[in-house]
Coordinates of C-alpha atoms in Angstrom, one line a residue:
Chain A
M28 CA 56.4 -81.3 -284.7
Q29 CA 58.1 -82.5 -287.9
R30 CA 61.3 -84.4 -287.5
F31 CA 64.3 -85.8 -289.4
L32 CA 63.8 -89.5 -288.7
N33 CA 64.3 -92.9 -290.2
N34 CA 63.3 -95.7 -287.8
P35 CA 62.9 -93.9 -284.4
D36 CA 64.2 -97.1 -282.7
D37 CA 67.6 -96.6 -284.5
I38 CA 68.0 -93.0 -283.6
V39 CA 70.9 -93.5 -281.1
D40 CA 72.9 -95.7 -283.5
E41 CA 72.4 -93.2 -286.3
T42 CA 73.3 -90.3 -284.1
V43 CA 76.5 -91.9 -283.0
A44 CA 77.3 -92.9 -286.6
G45 CA 76.8 -89.3 -287.9
F46 CA 78.7 -87.9 -285.0
V47 CA 81.9 -90.0 -285.5
R48 CA 81.8 -89.3 -289.2
A49 CA 81.5 -85.6 -288.7
H50 CA 84.2 -85.4 -286.1
D51 CA 86.7 -88.0 -287.3
D52 CA 89.5 -85.5 -286.8
L53 CA 88.9 -85.7 -283.0
V54 CA 87.1 -89.0 -282.3
R55 CA 86.6 -92.6 -283.4
L56 CA 84.3 -95.4 -282.6
D57 CA 85.6 -98.1 -280.3
Q58 CA 86.6 -101.1 -282.3
G59 CA 84.6 -103.6 -280.3
N60 CA 81.7 -101.5 -279.0
P61 CA 79.5 -99.2 -281.2
R62 CA 78.3 -97.4 -278.1
V63 CA 81.7 -96.2 -277.0
V64 CA 83.2 -93.0 -278.6
V65 CA 87.0 -92.7 -278.1
A66 CA 89.2 -89.6 -278.5
H67 CA 92.2 -89.8 -280.7
G68 CA 95.2 -90.2 -278.3
A69 CA 93.1 -91.9 -275.6
G70 CA 95.1 -94.4 -273.5
Q71 CA 98.3 -92.5 -273.7
P72 CA 100.8 -94.4 -271.5
G73 CA 101.3 -92.8 -268.0
R74 CA 98.4 -90.4 -268.3
V75 CA 95.2 -90.8 -266.2
G76 CA 92.3 -91.6 -268.4
I77 CA 89.0 -89.6 -268.3
V78 CA 85.7 -91.4 -268.9
T79 CA 82.1 -90.3 -268.8
G80 CA 78.9 -91.6 -270.2
G81 CA 75.2 -91.2 -270.0
G82 CA 72.0 -91.6 -271.9
A83 CA 71.6 -90.2 -275.4
G84 CA 69.4 -87.2 -276.1
H85 CA 71.6 -84.7 -274.4
E86 CA 73.7 -83.9 -277.5
P87 CA 76.4 -82.6 -277.7
A88 CA 76.7 -84.2 -274.3
F89 CA 78.1 -86.7 -273.6
M90 CA 80.2 -87.8 -276.6
G91 CA 80.7 -84.2 -277.8
Y92 CA 83.2 -83.8 -274.9
A93 CA 85.5 -86.5 -276.1
G94 CA 88.7 -85.0 -277.5
R95 CA 92.1 -83.6 -276.8
N96 CA 92.7 -82.6 -273.2
M97 CA 89.1 -83.5 -272.5
V98 CA 87.3 -86.8 -272.0
D99 CA 89.1 -89.8 -273.4
A100 CA 86.2 -92.2 -273.9
V101 CA 82.4 -91.9 -273.6
A102 CA 79.8 -94.6 -273.1
V103 CA 76.5 -93.9 -274.9
G104 CA 73.2 -95.2 -273.6
E105 CA 69.7 -95.4 -275.1
L106 CA 67.8 -92.1 -275.1
F107 CA 67.7 -90.8 -271.5
S108 CA 68.9 -94.2 -270.2
S109 CA 72.2 -95.2 -268.7
P110 CA 74.8 -96.9 -270.9
T111 CA 75.4 -100.6 -270.0
A112 CA 78.0 -101.7 -267.6
K113 CA 79.7 -103.3 -270.6
S114 CA 79.9 -99.9 -272.4
F115 CA 81.3 -98.2 -269.3
L116 CA 83.9 -101.0 -269.0
D117 CA 84.9 -100.7 -272.7
A118 CA 85.3 -96.9 -272.3
I119 CA 87.4 -97.5 -269.2
R120 CA 89.6 -100.0 -271.2
A121 CA 90.0 -97.5 -274.1
A122 CA 91.0 -94.7 -271.7
D123 CA 93.4 -96.7 -269.7
G124 CA 97.1 -95.8 -270.1
G125 CA 98.2 -97.6 -267.0
A126 CA 97.9 -94.6 -264.6
G127 CA 94.3 -95.3 -263.7
V128 CA 91.0 -94.0 -265.0
A129 CA 88.7 -91.4 -263.5
V130 CA 85.0 -91.9 -264.3
L131 CA 83.3 -88.5 -264.0
Y132 CA 79.5 -88.9 -264.4
G133 CA 76.1 -87.7 -263.1
N134 CA 74.1 -88.9 -260.2
Y135 CA 71.4 -91.1 -261.6
A136 CA 70.3 -94.5 -260.3
G137 CA 71.1 -96.4 -263.5
D138 CA 74.5 -94.7 -264.1
N139 CA 75.5 -95.4 -260.5
M140 CA 74.7 -99.1 -260.9
N141 CA 76.3 -99.5 -264.3
V142 CA 79.5 -97.6 -263.3
R143 CA 79.7 -99.6 -260.1
M144 CA 79.5 -102.9 -262.0
A145 CA 82.0 -101.7 -264.7
A146 CA 84.5 -100.4 -262.1
K147 CA 84.4 -103.8 -260.4
M148 CA 85.0 -105.6 -263.7
A149 CA 87.9 -103.2 -264.6
A150 CA 89.5 -103.7 -261.2
A151 CA 89.5 -107.4 -261.9
E152 CA 91.5 -106.7 -265.0
G153 CA 94.0 -104.6 -263.0
I154 CA 92.7 -101.2 -264.0
E155 CA 92.5 -98.7 -261.2
V156 CA 89.2 -96.8 -261.3
A157 CA 88.0 -93.9 -259.2
T158 CA 84.8 -91.9 -259.6
V159 CA 83.3 -88.4 -259.1
V160 CA 79.6 -88.2 -259.2
A161 CA 78.2 -84.8 -260.3
N162 CA 75.3 -83.4 -258.2
D163 CA 75.1 -79.7 -259.2
D164 CA 71.3 -79.5 -259.7
V165 CA 70.1 -77.4 -256.8
C166 CA 66.4 -78.1 -257.2
S167 CA 66.6 -81.8 -257.2
A168 CA 67.2 -82.1 -253.4
G169 CA 67.8 -79.8 -250.5
P170 CA 71.2 -78.4 -249.4
D171 CA 71.3 -80.9 -246.5
E172 CA 70.9 -83.8 -249.0
R173 CA 73.4 -82.8 -251.7
E174 CA 74.4 -86.5 -252.3
R175 CA 70.9 -87.0 -253.7
R176 CA 71.0 -84.2 -256.2
R177 CA 71.2 -84.9 -259.9
G178 CA 74.1 -84.0 -262.1
V179 CA 73.4 -81.6 -264.9
A180 CA 75.4 -79.1 -267.0
G181 CA 78.0 -78.6 -264.3
E182 CA 79.4 -81.9 -265.5
I183 CA 81.0 -80.0 -268.4
F184 CA 83.1 -77.9 -266.0
M185 CA 83.9 -81.1 -264.0
W186 CA 85.2 -82.9 -267.2
K187 CA 87.1 -79.9 -268.4
I188 CA 88.9 -79.5 -265.1
G189 CA 89.5 -83.2 -264.4
A190 CA 90.8 -83.6 -267.9
A191 CA 93.1 -80.5 -267.7
R192 CA 94.6 -81.9 -264.5
A193 CA 95.2 -85.3 -266.2
A194 CA 96.7 -83.5 -269.2
R195 CA 99.2 -81.7 -266.8
G196 CA 100.4 -85.1 -265.5
G197 CA 98.2 -85.3 -262.4
T198 CA 97.9 -88.6 -260.6
L199 CA 94.6 -90.3 -260.4
A200 CA 94.1 -89.0 -256.8
E201 CA 94.9 -85.4 -258.1
V202 CA 92.5 -85.7 -261.0
I203 CA 89.8 -86.9 -258.7
A204 CA 90.4 -84.1 -256.2
S205 CA 90.3 -81.4 -258.9
A206 CA 87.2 -82.9 -260.6
Q207 CA 85.5 -83.2 -257.2
K208 CA 86.4 -79.6 -256.3
A209 CA 85.0 -78.5 -259.7
I210 CA 81.6 -80.0 -259.1
D211 CA 81.5 -79.0 -255.5
S212 CA 82.0 -75.4 -256.8
C213 CA 79.1 -75.7 -259.3
R214 CA 75.4 -75.1 -258.9
S215 CA 72.9 -75.4 -261.6
V216 CA 69.2 -74.8 -262.2
G217 CA 66.9 -75.6 -265.1
V218 CA 63.7 -73.9 -266.4
G219 CA 61.4 -75.7 -268.7
L220 CA 59.0 -73.9 -271.0
A221 CA 57.7 -76.8 -273.1
P222 CA 58.2 -80.6 -272.7
C223 CA 60.4 -82.9 -274.8
T224 CA 59.4 -86.0 -276.8
L225 CA 61.1 -89.3 -277.1
P226 CA 60.7 -89.9 -280.8
A227 CA 59.8 -93.6 -280.4
V228 CA 57.0 -92.5 -278.0
G229 CA 55.9 -89.8 -280.3
H230 CA 54.3 -87.4 -277.9
P231 CA 55.5 -85.6 -274.8
N232 CA 55.4 -87.6 -271.6
F233 CA 54.7 -84.6 -269.4
Q234 CA 53.0 -81.3 -269.9
I235 CA 53.9 -77.7 -269.2
E236 CA 50.7 -75.7 -269.5
P237 CA 51.0 -72.7 -271.9
G238 CA 51.7 -69.5 -269.9
T239 CA 53.6 -71.4 -267.2
M240 CA 57.1 -72.6 -266.6
E241 CA 58.7 -75.4 -264.5
L242 CA 61.3 -74.0 -262.3
G243 CA 63.9 -76.6 -261.4
I244 CA 63.1 -79.0 -264.2
G245 CA 65.5 -81.9 -264.6
H246 CA 67.5 -82.9 -267.7
H247 CA 64.9 -85.6 -268.6
G248 CA 61.8 -83.5 -267.8
E249 CA 61.7 -84.6 -264.2
P250 CA 59.1 -82.2 -262.9
G251 CA 60.5 -79.1 -261.3
M252 CA 60.1 -77.9 -257.8
R253 CA 57.5 -75.3 -258.7
V254 CA 55.2 -74.4 -261.6
A255 CA 55.1 -70.7 -262.0
P256 CA 53.5 -68.3 -264.4
L257 CA 55.8 -67.6 -267.3
G258 CA 57.4 -64.2 -266.5
R259 CA 59.6 -61.8 -268.6
A260 CA 63.1 -63.1 -269.3
E261 CA 64.6 -60.6 -266.9
A262 CA 62.5 -62.0 -264.0
I263 CA 63.2 -65.6 -264.9
A264 CA 67.0 -64.8 -265.1
T265 CA 66.9 -63.1 -261.7
E266 CA 65.1 -66.1 -260.2
M267 CA 67.4 -68.6 -261.7
T268 CA 70.5 -66.6 -260.6
G269 CA 69.1 -66.4 -257.0
L270 CA 68.4 -70.1 -256.8
V271 CA 72.0 -70.9 -257.9
L272 CA 73.9 -68.2 -255.9
D273 CA 72.0 -68.7 -252.7
D274 CA 73.1 -72.3 -252.7
L275 CA 76.7 -71.7 -253.7
P276 CA 79.5 -71.2 -251.1
P277 CA 80.8 -67.6 -251.6
P278 CA 83.4 -67.6 -254.3
E279 CA 87.0 -66.7 -253.4
A280 CA 87.5 -63.1 -254.5
G281 CA 84.1 -63.1 -256.1
R282 CA 85.2 -64.9 -259.3
V283 CA 82.8 -67.1 -261.2
A284 CA 82.4 -69.0 -264.5
V285 CA 78.9 -69.1 -266.1
L286 CA 77.4 -71.6 -268.4
V287 CA 73.9 -71.0 -270.0
S288 CA 72.8 -74.0 -272.0
G289 CA 69.7 -74.4 -274.1
L290 CA 67.7 -77.5 -273.5
G291 CA 67.4 -78.3 -277.2
A292 CA 64.6 -76.3 -278.8
T293 CA 65.2 -72.8 -277.5
A294 CA 66.6 -70.3 -280.0
M295 CA 70.2 -69.0 -279.5
N296 CA 69.1 -65.4 -279.4
E297 CA 66.8 -66.1 -276.5
L298 CA 69.7 -67.7 -274.6
Y299 CA 71.6 -64.4 -275.1
V300 CA 68.6 -62.4 -273.9
L301 CA 68.6 -64.6 -270.8
Y302 CA 72.3 -64.4 -270.3
D303 CA 72.3 -60.6 -270.4
S304 CA 69.9 -60.5 -267.5
I305 CA 71.7 -63.3 -265.7
A306 CA 75.0 -61.4 -266.0
T307 CA 73.4 -58.3 -264.6
A308 CA 72.0 -60.3 -261.6
I309 CA 75.3 -61.9 -261.0
E310 CA 77.2 -58.7 -261.1
A311 CA 74.7 -57.0 -258.9
R312 CA 75.9 -59.4 -256.2
G313 CA 79.4 -58.1 -256.5
L314 CA 80.7 -61.1 -258.4
R315 CA 83.0 -61.0 -261.4
I316 CA 82.3 -63.3 -264.4
E317 CA 85.6 -64.5 -265.7
R318 CA 84.4 -67.1 -268.2
T319 CA 81.1 -67.5 -270.1
L320 CA 79.7 -70.2 -272.2
V321 CA 76.3 -69.6 -273.9
G322 CA 74.9 -72.2 -276.3
N323 CA 73.5 -75.7 -276.6
Y324 CA 76.0 -77.5 -274.5
F325 CA 73.9 -80.0 -272.7
T326 CA 70.4 -80.5 -274.1
S327 CA 67.2 -82.5 -273.4
L328 CA 66.0 -83.6 -276.8
D329 CA 63.6 -80.9 -278.0
M330 CA 62.8 -79.4 -274.6
V331 CA 62.2 -75.7 -274.6
G332 CA 64.1 -74.1 -271.8
A333 CA 67.5 -73.4 -270.4
T334 CA 69.9 -74.3 -267.6
L335 CA 72.2 -71.9 -265.7
T336 CA 75.4 -73.2 -264.1
V337 CA 77.7 -71.0 -262.0
M338 CA 81.1 -72.3 -260.9
A339 CA 83.0 -70.5 -258.1
L340 CA 86.6 -70.0 -259.2
D341 CA 89.9 -69.9 -257.4
D342 CA 93.4 -69.8 -259.0
E343 CA 93.5 -73.6 -259.5
L344 CA 90.1 -73.9 -261.1
S345 CA 90.6 -70.8 -263.2
E346 CA 94.0 -72.1 -264.5
L347 CA 92.6 -75.6 -265.3
L348 CA 89.6 -74.1 -267.0
D349 CA 91.9 -72.1 -269.3
T350 CA 93.8 -75.2 -270.4
D351 CA 93.7 -75.8 -274.2
C352 CA 91.3 -78.4 -275.4
A353 CA 89.6 -79.5 -278.6
C354 CA 86.5 -81.6 -278.6
P355 CA 83.5 -81.4 -280.9
A356 CA 81.4 -79.5 -278.4
L357 CA 84.1 -77.1 -277.2
L358 CA 87.1 -75.7 -278.9
Q359 CA 89.3 -73.6 -276.6
E360 CA 92.7 -72.2 -277.2
R361 CA 95.0 -70.6 -274.7
R362 CA 94.1 -67.0 -273.9
V363 CA 96.9 -64.5 -274.4
Chain B
M9 CA 53.6 -133.8 -258.0
A10 CA 52.9 -131.1 -260.6
S11 CA 56.0 -129.9 -262.4
I12 CA 57.3 -128.8 -265.8
R13 CA 60.7 -129.5 -267.3
D14 CA 63.3 -126.8 -268.1
E15 CA 63.8 -128.4 -271.5
G16 CA 61.5 -127.1 -274.2
A17 CA 59.9 -124.5 -271.9
A18 CA 61.3 -121.3 -273.4
G19 CA 57.9 -120.5 -274.8
I20 CA 57.0 -119.2 -271.4
L21 CA 59.7 -116.5 -271.6
L22 CA 58.5 -115.7 -275.2
E23 CA 55.1 -115.1 -273.7
V24 CA 56.6 -112.8 -271.1
A25 CA 58.5 -110.9 -273.8
A26 CA 55.4 -110.6 -275.9
E27 CA 53.5 -109.1 -272.9
I28 CA 56.3 -106.6 -272.3
V29 CA 56.4 -105.6 -276.0
A30 CA 52.6 -105.3 -276.0
N31 CA 52.7 -103.0 -273.0
R32 CA 55.4 -100.7 -274.4
A33 CA 53.2 -97.6 -274.7
P34 CA 51.4 -97.9 -271.3
L35 CA 54.7 -98.6 -269.5
S36 CA 56.2 -95.4 -271.0
E37 CA 53.1 -93.5 -270.2
I38 CA 53.3 -94.4 -266.5
D39 CA 57.0 -93.7 -266.4
G40 CA 56.5 -90.3 -268.1
L41 CA 54.2 -89.2 -265.3
I42 CA 56.9 -89.2 -262.6
G43 CA 60.0 -90.4 -264.5
D44 CA 61.5 -89.8 -267.9
G45 CA 59.2 -91.9 -270.0
D46 CA 61.7 -94.4 -271.4
H47 CA 60.7 -97.5 -269.4
G48 CA 58.4 -99.0 -272.0
V49 CA 60.6 -98.3 -275.0
N50 CA 63.7 -99.8 -273.4
M51 CA 62.0 -102.8 -271.9
A52 CA 60.3 -103.6 -275.2
K53 CA 63.6 -103.2 -277.0
G54 CA 65.4 -105.5 -274.6
F55 CA 62.7 -108.2 -274.3
G56 CA 61.9 -107.9 -278.0
R57 CA 65.5 -108.4 -279.1
A58 CA 65.9 -111.3 -276.7
A59 CA 62.8 -113.0 -278.1
E60 CA 64.3 -112.9 -281.6
R61 CA 67.2 -115.0 -280.3
I62 CA 65.1 -117.5 -278.4
D63 CA 63.4 -120.6 -279.9
A64 CA 60.3 -121.9 -278.2
E65 CA 61.9 -125.3 -277.9
D66 CA 64.9 -124.0 -276.0
R67 CA 65.4 -124.6 -272.3
L68 CA 63.6 -121.9 -270.2
S69 CA 66.9 -121.4 -268.3
S70 CA 68.9 -120.7 -271.5
A71 CA 66.1 -118.3 -272.7
M72 CA 66.4 -116.5 -269.4
R73 CA 70.2 -116.3 -269.8
T74 CA 69.8 -114.9 -273.3
L75 CA 67.4 -112.2 -272.0
S76 CA 69.8 -111.4 -269.1
D77 CA 72.7 -111.0 -271.6
V78 CA 70.7 -108.6 -273.8
L79 CA 69.5 -106.5 -270.8
M80 CA 72.9 -106.3 -269.3
A81 CA 75.0 -105.8 -272.4
E82 CA 72.6 -103.9 -274.8
I83 CA 70.0 -102.0 -272.8
G84 CA 71.5 -100.5 -269.7
G85 CA 69.5 -97.9 -267.8
S86 CA 68.6 -99.0 -264.3
M87 CA 66.2 -101.8 -265.5
G88 CA 68.9 -103.4 -267.6
P89 CA 71.2 -104.3 -264.7
L90 CA 68.3 -105.0 -262.3
Y91 CA 66.3 -107.3 -264.5
G92 CA 69.5 -108.6 -266.0
M93 CA 70.7 -109.7 -262.6
M94 CA 67.3 -111.1 -261.8
F95 CA 67.0 -113.3 -264.9
A96 CA 70.7 -114.5 -264.6
A97 CA 70.1 -115.6 -261.0
M98 CA 66.8 -117.3 -262.0
A99 CA 68.5 -119.1 -264.9
D100 CA 71.2 -120.4 -262.5
S101 CA 68.6 -121.6 -260.0
L102 CA 66.5 -123.3 -262.7
E103 CA 69.6 -124.9 -264.3
R104 CA 70.4 -126.5 -261.0
A105 CA 66.9 -127.7 -260.4
G106 CA 66.2 -129.0 -263.9
T107 CA 62.4 -128.9 -263.3
L108 CA 60.0 -126.4 -261.9
D109 CA 57.7 -127.7 -259.1
A110 CA 56.2 -125.7 -256.3
A111 CA 59.4 -125.7 -254.3
T112 CA 61.9 -125.0 -257.1
F113 CA 59.8 -122.3 -258.7
G114 CA 59.8 -120.5 -255.3
Q115 CA 63.6 -121.0 -255.1
M116 CA 64.0 -119.6 -258.6
L117 CA 62.1 -116.5 -257.7
R118 CA 63.9 -116.1 -254.4
A119 CA 67.2 -116.3 -256.3
G120 CA 65.9 -113.6 -258.8
L121 CA 65.0 -111.3 -255.9
E122 CA 68.4 -111.7 -254.4
G123 CA 70.0 -110.9 -257.7
I124 CA 68.1 -107.6 -257.7
E125 CA 69.0 -106.9 -254.1
E126 CA 72.7 -107.5 -254.8
I127 CA 73.0 -104.4 -257.0
G128 CA 69.9 -102.3 -256.2
Q129 CA 69.7 -100.2 -253.1
A130 CA 66.0 -100.1 -252.7
K131 CA 63.9 -101.4 -249.8
V132 CA 60.3 -102.5 -249.7
G133 CA 58.1 -99.4 -249.5
D134 CA 60.5 -97.2 -251.6
K135 CA 58.0 -97.4 -254.6
T136 CA 60.0 -99.8 -256.8
L137 CA 59.6 -103.1 -258.4
L138 CA 60.3 -104.7 -255.0
D139 CA 56.9 -103.6 -253.9
A140 CA 55.3 -105.9 -256.5
F141 CA 57.9 -108.7 -256.2
V142 CA 58.4 -109.1 -252.4
P143 CA 54.7 -109.3 -251.3
A144 CA 53.9 -111.6 -254.3
L145 CA 56.7 -114.0 -253.3
S146 CA 55.7 -114.0 -249.7
A147 CA 52.1 -114.7 -250.6
Y148 CA 53.2 -117.6 -252.8
D149 CA 55.3 -119.1 -250.0
A150 CA 52.4 -118.6 -247.6
A151 CA 49.9 -120.3 -249.9
L152 CA 52.1 -123.4 -250.2
A153 CA 52.6 -123.4 -246.4
Q154 CA 48.8 -123.4 -246.0
G155 CA 48.7 -126.5 -248.2
Q156 CA 47.6 -125.0 -251.5
D157 CA 48.8 -126.8 -254.6
F158 CA 51.3 -125.4 -257.1
A159 CA 48.7 -124.1 -259.5
A160 CA 46.7 -122.4 -256.8
A161 CA 49.9 -120.8 -255.4
L162 CA 50.8 -119.5 -258.9
D163 CA 47.5 -117.9 -259.1
V164 CA 48.1 -116.2 -255.7
L165 CA 51.4 -115.0 -257.0
A166 CA 49.9 -113.4 -260.0
H167 CA 47.2 -111.7 -258.0
E168 CA 49.5 -110.4 -255.3
A169 CA 52.0 -109.0 -257.8
A170 CA 49.2 -106.9 -259.3
A171 CA 48.0 -105.9 -255.9
G172 CA 51.5 -104.9 -254.9
R173 CA 51.8 -102.8 -258.1
D174 CA 48.5 -101.1 -257.2
R175 CA 49.7 -100.3 -253.7
T176 CA 52.6 -98.3 -255.2
V177 CA 50.1 -95.7 -256.3
D178 CA 49.8 -94.4 -252.8
M179 CA 53.6 -94.6 -252.1
V180 CA 56.1 -91.8 -252.2
A181 CA 59.2 -92.7 -254.2
R182 CA 62.3 -92.9 -252.1
I183 CA 64.8 -94.0 -254.7
G184 CA 65.5 -93.5 -258.4
R185 CA 64.4 -90.5 -260.5
A186 CA 61.0 -90.1 -259.1
A187 CA 62.4 -89.8 -255.5
R188 CA 63.3 -86.2 -256.2
L189 CA 59.6 -85.4 -256.4
G190 CA 58.7 -86.3 -252.9
E191 CA 55.0 -86.0 -252.4
R192 CA 54.5 -85.3 -256.1
S193 CA 55.4 -88.9 -256.8
R194 CA 52.2 -90.0 -255.0
G195 CA 49.1 -91.0 -257.1
V196 CA 50.9 -92.8 -259.9
A197 CA 51.9 -96.5 -260.0
D198 CA 55.6 -97.2 -260.2
A199 CA 56.8 -98.1 -263.7
G200 CA 59.2 -100.8 -262.4
A201 CA 56.5 -102.4 -260.2
T202 CA 54.2 -102.4 -263.2
S203 CA 56.6 -104.2 -265.4
C204 CA 57.6 -106.6 -262.6
A205 CA 53.9 -107.4 -262.1
L206 CA 53.6 -108.1 -265.8
I207 CA 56.6 -110.4 -265.7
L208 CA 55.5 -112.3 -262.7
T209 CA 51.9 -112.7 -263.8
T210 CA 52.8 -113.9 -267.3
L211 CA 55.5 -116.2 -265.9
S212 CA 53.2 -117.8 -263.4
R213 CA 50.3 -118.2 -265.9
G214 CA 52.7 -119.6 -268.4
V215 CA 53.9 -122.2 -266.0
A216 CA 50.4 -123.0 -264.7
R217 CA 49.1 -123.6 -268.2
R218 CA 51.8 -126.2 -268.9
L219 CA 51.3 -128.2 -265.6

């Protein structure tokens, strides 16, 4: 594949540079750390700060969710690699307004270690830190081992809801409770049709044979739970929906929010083809879709494929999900 | 008694760094089979960057400190904090000792292992770098206890680190990204055990050559 590259080793720095230039109405680079993106207005006194972070290569995640009534500061790692403890610490510092900081991130070994170290350092500086670890990927471990599951696109709902609670003046404990409830109400599944390539490596690190798909693939190409023949979009959509809904506690009054994200190299029109069948399958179960996002919200470099996330809604989650926000990846104004 | 001084021994760490940089592609290759394929790239970036800031005439302990700082503050991932803690603890130990002989070398490695265990949650048998490190260090201690000299024990260390790495092929990952694969993680060496074996082998050979 032909690519827009300078030196592949500089790709993350150049991505961050382009990102803050393009979106300087919403975000800026941290003064002391070029791997921390900070929302304008972060650190507002008395408001709980929201921090996330993760490896690069998932754009617009993670930094695209920094903005107004969204994440306050984002730590950026190397491609597919956790940010440093120092970057998480600098993000926590930037987000701190004296009311504590909620670090809402995904369940990966490196992120767990680096967030733990950063939280310890922040506590030593007198900043109260609490965390929620996203684990919405149903295929990454069984239902009896939810604590081992990876965090994927459900993190977007977790950030949105945690940040909305903070924007409404919630305490750190309330923000954590809402964010935890959000991720507990989310289930996701990924399907990979072709592998992704780290530009500095130059070739895919795993293969998906033509004519097959990896059901349950991870956000970094972690092999899925099953390799299956590539079916029609309708059949794939039905299978994805089944995997997600069979694992999800029944939503109150049958209300759900749906997010279909491309993994980086799938055309938008195919995502809508997929969504059409997903919506049919969800509605066939008697559920009502209240909110839908379809697009490249959380990608995996140039992987071909998509993820489906369903969040069960109640009045609280629905109201928080509707809160105005403005960040480069998501612009949402109040519905009338 | 055979020993080398901390002063002027930073060249040993430069050899370790060069070995990691030279193995950038194979390390990523191994990682890609059951992980995400970034291990070689990030390791080479961290060790390569540290090497640019190290002079061969520096103290080995300060070279280790420089490497630790780069790994912890600039690389991240899971290997950044793990190897960062390891080299920081090894630097502390070596600084206190001032020289490396059979006993203080073992103490330095023990400190490094404890640094890893302080933040990691893996146990031996989980298919991680510990499966290269722990048996290699035990074999080193055993060789000395049996009366072998420093150089011979260093050779044992290098061999056992590689053997430990090879044994991870048959293990099922129980921690980290590969753990989600269960049985599918069998049949491939662990990337962390592979880089750990490279580090221990190059380190022990570098010391042995200077005795």
